[in-house]
Short mmCIF file of C-alpha atoms in Angstrom, two decimals:
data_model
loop_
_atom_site.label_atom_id
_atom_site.label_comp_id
_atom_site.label_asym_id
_atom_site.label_seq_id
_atom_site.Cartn_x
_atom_site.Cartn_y
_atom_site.Cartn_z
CA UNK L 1 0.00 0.00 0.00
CA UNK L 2 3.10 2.07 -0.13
CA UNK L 3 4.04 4.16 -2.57
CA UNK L 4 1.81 6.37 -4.72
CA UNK L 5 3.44 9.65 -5.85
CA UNK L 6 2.25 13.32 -4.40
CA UNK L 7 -0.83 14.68 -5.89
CA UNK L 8 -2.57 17.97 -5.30
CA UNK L 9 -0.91 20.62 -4.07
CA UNK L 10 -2.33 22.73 -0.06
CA UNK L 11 -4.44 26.02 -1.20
CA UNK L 12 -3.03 29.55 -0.09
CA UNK L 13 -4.99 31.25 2.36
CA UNK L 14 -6.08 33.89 -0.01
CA UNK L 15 -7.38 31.32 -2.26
CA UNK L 16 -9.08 29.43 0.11
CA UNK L 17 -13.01 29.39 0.36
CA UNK L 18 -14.50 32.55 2.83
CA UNK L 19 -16.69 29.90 5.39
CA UNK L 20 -18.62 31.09 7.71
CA UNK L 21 -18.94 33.17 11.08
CA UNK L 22 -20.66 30.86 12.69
CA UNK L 23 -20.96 27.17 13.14
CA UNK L 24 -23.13 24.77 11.52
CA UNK L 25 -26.55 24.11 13.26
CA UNK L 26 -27.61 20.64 14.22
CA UNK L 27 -24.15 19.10 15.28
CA UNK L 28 -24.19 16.22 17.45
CA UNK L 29 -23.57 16.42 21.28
CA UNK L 30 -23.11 13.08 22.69
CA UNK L 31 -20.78 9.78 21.25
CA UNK L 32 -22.94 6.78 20.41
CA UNK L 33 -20.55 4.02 21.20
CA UNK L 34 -18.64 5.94 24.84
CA UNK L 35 -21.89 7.58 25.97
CA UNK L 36 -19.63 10.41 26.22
CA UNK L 37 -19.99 14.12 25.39
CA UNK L 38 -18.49 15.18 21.82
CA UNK L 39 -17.63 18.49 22.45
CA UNK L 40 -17.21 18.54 26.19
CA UNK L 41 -17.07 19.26 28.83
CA UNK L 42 -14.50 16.05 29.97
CA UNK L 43 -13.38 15.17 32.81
CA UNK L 44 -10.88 16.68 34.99
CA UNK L 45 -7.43 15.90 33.79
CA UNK L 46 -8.20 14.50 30.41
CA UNK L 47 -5.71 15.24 27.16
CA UNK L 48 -6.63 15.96 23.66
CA UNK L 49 -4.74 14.53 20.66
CA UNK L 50 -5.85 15.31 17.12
CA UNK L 51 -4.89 12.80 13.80
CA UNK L 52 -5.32 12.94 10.31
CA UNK L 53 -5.40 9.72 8.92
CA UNK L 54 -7.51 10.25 5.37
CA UNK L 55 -10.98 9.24 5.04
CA UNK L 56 -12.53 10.09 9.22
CA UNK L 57 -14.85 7.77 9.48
CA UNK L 58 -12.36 4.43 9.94
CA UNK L 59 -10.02 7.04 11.69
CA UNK L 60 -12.35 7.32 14.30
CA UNK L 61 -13.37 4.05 14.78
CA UNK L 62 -10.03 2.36 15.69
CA UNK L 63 -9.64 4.93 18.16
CA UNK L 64 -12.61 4.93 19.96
CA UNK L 65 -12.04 0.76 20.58
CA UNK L 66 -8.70 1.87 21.92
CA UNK L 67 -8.44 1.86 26.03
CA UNK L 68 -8.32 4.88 27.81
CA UNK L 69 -10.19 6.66 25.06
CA UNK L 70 -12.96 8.98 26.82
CA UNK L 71 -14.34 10.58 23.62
CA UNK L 72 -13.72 10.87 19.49
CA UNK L 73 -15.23 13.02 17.32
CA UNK L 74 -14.44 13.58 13.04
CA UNK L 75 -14.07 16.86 12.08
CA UNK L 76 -11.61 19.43 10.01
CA UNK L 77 -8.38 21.15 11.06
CA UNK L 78 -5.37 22.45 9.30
CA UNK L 79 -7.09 24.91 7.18
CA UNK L 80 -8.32 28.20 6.68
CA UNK L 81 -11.69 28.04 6.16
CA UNK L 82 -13.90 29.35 9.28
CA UNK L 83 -16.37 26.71 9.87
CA UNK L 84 -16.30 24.81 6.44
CA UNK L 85 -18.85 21.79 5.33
CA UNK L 86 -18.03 18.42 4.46
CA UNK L 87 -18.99 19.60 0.65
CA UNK L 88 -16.50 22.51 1.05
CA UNK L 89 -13.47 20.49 2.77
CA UNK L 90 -13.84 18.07 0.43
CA UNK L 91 -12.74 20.55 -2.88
CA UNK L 92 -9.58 21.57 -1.37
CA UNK L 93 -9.94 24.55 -1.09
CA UNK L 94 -10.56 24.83 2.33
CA UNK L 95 -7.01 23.96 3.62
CA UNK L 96 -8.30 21.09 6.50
CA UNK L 97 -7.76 17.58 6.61
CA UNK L 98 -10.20 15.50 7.60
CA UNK L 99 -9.48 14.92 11.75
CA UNK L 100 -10.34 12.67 14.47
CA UNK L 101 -9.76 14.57 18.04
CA UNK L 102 -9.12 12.26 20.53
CA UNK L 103 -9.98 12.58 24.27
CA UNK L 104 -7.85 10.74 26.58
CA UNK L 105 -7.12 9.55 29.92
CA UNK L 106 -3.19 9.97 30.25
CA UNK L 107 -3.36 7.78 33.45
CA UNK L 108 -4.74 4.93 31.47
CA UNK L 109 -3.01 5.16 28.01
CA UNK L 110 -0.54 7.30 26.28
CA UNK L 111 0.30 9.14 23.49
CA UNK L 112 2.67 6.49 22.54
CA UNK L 113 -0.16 3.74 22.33
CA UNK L 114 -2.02 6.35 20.33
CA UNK L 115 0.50 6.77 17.98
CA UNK L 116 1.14 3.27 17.02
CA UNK L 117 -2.73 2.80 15.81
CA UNK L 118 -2.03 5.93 13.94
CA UNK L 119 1.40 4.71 12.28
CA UNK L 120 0.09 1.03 11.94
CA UNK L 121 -3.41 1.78 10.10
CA UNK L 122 -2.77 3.94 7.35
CA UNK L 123 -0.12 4.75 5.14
CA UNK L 124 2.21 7.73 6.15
CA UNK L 125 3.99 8.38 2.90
CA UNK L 126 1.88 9.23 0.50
CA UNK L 127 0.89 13.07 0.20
CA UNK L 128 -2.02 14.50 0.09
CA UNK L 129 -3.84 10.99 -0.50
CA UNK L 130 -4.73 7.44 1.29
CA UNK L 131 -5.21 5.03 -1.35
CA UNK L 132 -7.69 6.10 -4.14
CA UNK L 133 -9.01 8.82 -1.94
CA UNK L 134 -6.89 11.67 -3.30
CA UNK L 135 -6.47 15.41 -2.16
CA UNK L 136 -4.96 17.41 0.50
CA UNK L 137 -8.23 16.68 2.99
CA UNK L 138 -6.76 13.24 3.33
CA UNK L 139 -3.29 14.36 4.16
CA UNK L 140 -1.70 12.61 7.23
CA UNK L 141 -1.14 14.63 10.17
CA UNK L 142 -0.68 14.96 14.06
CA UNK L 143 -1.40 18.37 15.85
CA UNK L 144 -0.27 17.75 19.27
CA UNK L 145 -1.69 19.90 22.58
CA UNK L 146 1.26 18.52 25.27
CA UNK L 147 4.87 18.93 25.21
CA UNK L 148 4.71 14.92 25.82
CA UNK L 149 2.64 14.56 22.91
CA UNK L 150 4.69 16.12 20.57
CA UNK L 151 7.64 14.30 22.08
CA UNK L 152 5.78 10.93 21.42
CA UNK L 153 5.00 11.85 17.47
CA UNK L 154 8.18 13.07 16.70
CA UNK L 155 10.13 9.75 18.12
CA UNK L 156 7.56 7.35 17.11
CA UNK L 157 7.57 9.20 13.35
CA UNK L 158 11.88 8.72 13.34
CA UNK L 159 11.33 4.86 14.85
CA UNK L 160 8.33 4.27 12.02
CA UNK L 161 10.63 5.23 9.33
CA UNK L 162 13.63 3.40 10.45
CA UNK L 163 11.14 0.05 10.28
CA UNK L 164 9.91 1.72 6.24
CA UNK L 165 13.65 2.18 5.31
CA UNK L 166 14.44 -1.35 6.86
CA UNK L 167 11.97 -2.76 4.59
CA UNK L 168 13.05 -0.02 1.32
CA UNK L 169 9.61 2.05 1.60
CA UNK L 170 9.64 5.63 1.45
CA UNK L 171 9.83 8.95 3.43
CA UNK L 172 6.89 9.54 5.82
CA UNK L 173 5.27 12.58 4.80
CA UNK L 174 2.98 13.23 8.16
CA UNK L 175 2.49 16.48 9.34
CA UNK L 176 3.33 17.49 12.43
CA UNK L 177 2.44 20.98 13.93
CA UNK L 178 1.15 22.17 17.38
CA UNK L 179 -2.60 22.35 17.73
CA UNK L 180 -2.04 26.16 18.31
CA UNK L 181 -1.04 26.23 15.03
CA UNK L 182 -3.42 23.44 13.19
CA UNK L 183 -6.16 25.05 14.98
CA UNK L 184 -9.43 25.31 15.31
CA UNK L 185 -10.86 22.00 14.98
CA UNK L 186 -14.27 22.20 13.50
CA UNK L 187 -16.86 19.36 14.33
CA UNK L 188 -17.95 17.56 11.10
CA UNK L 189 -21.36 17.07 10.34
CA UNK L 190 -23.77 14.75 12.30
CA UNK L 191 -24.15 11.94 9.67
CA UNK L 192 -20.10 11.70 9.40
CA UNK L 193 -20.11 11.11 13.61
CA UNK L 194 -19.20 7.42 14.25
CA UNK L 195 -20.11 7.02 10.75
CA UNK L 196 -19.28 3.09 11.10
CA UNK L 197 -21.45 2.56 14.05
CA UNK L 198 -24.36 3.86 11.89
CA UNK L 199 -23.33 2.25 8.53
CA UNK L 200 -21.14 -0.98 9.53
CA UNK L 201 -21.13 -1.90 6.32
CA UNK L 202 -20.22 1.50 5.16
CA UNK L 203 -16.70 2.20 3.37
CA UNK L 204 -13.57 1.96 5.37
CA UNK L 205 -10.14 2.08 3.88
CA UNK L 206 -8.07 1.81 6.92
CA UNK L 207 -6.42 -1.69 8.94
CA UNK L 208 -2.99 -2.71 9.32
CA UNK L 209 -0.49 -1.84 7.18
CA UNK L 210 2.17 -4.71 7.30
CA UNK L 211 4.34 -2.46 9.26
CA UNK L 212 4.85 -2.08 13.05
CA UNK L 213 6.27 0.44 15.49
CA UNK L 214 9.21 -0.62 17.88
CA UNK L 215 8.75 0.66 21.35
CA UNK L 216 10.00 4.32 21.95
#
């Protein structure tokens, strides 16, 4: 699954579509499979990660199965585009990827054990595209909110690539930027919200990838 060249190309911010002031109506509140809240409030002491991993609706589900997970949600971050739609992110012009923002209980998992669904599920090298879904809203990426977390993604991304040149693949091409930066994370739709606990049967294009992180 590695291996595809780069594709399209991230739109400038002056080129990007104008959005909206406010957000969308109708967005879902509460997680179907935790019984958690989406957007908060969370408990005392909980950590926020947010992925990009292509296509959000598999994304999501392999985190929300993880332990220690208190919450997921799909949604779009990266971009410029004040409170885009799914229609808009998904032209390009709107500068997000599509994200999964993971809550998290630090004294149960870490950002480590996060990480190595993220490197092990999808493939990390190919720009601005997982598999035939193609464009910069399915770049990989990691915004990070903790000086740990950002610690974790850069040593797991230098230990994932030593196991991809082991085997002769090629150079991860994962973002990595602070949230602070990546920010704001806009929630995605209802329908898109654990899209695979709605639609089981619906489309999926992430698993293992033949390819497995070494501790760090």
């Amino acid at each position: 699954m590695f291996g595809f060249a780069a594709t399209p190309t991230m739109v400038t911010p002056e080129n990007a579509l104008p959005g909206r002031a406010t957000p969308m109506s109708g967005l879902a509140t509460s997680h179907l499979v935790l019984d958690a809240p989406l957007d908060g409030p969370w408990p005392d002491g909980a950590q926020i990660l947010y992925v990009g991993m292509g296509c959000f609706w598999g994304a999501e589900r392999i985190f929300w199965q993880l332990p220690g997970v208190i919450s997921t949600a799909v949604g779009y971050a990266g971009g410029y585009t004040p409170n885009p739609t799914y229609e808009e992110t998904c032209t390009g012009r709107t500068g997000h990827t599509e994200a999964v923002r993971v809550v998290y209980d630090p004294t149960q998992t870490s950002p480590e054990q996060l990480l190595k669904a993220f490197w092990e599920n999808h493939d990390p090298t190919t720009t601005n595209r997982q598999g035939n879904d193609v464009g910069t809203q399915y770049r990989s990426a990691i915004y990070w909110t903790t000086p740990e977390q950002q610690r974790a993604a850069e040593a797991t991304r230098d230990a994932f690539q030593g196991v991809l040149n082991a085997r002769g693949l090629p150079q991860i091409s994962t973002e990595l930027a602070p949230f602070a930066e990546a920010g704001p994370f806009y929630l995605a739709e209802d329908y898109h919200q654990q899209y695979l606990r709605k639609n089981p049967g619906g489309y999926c294009n992430h698993g293992p990838n033949g390819c497995t992180l070494p501790a760090v």
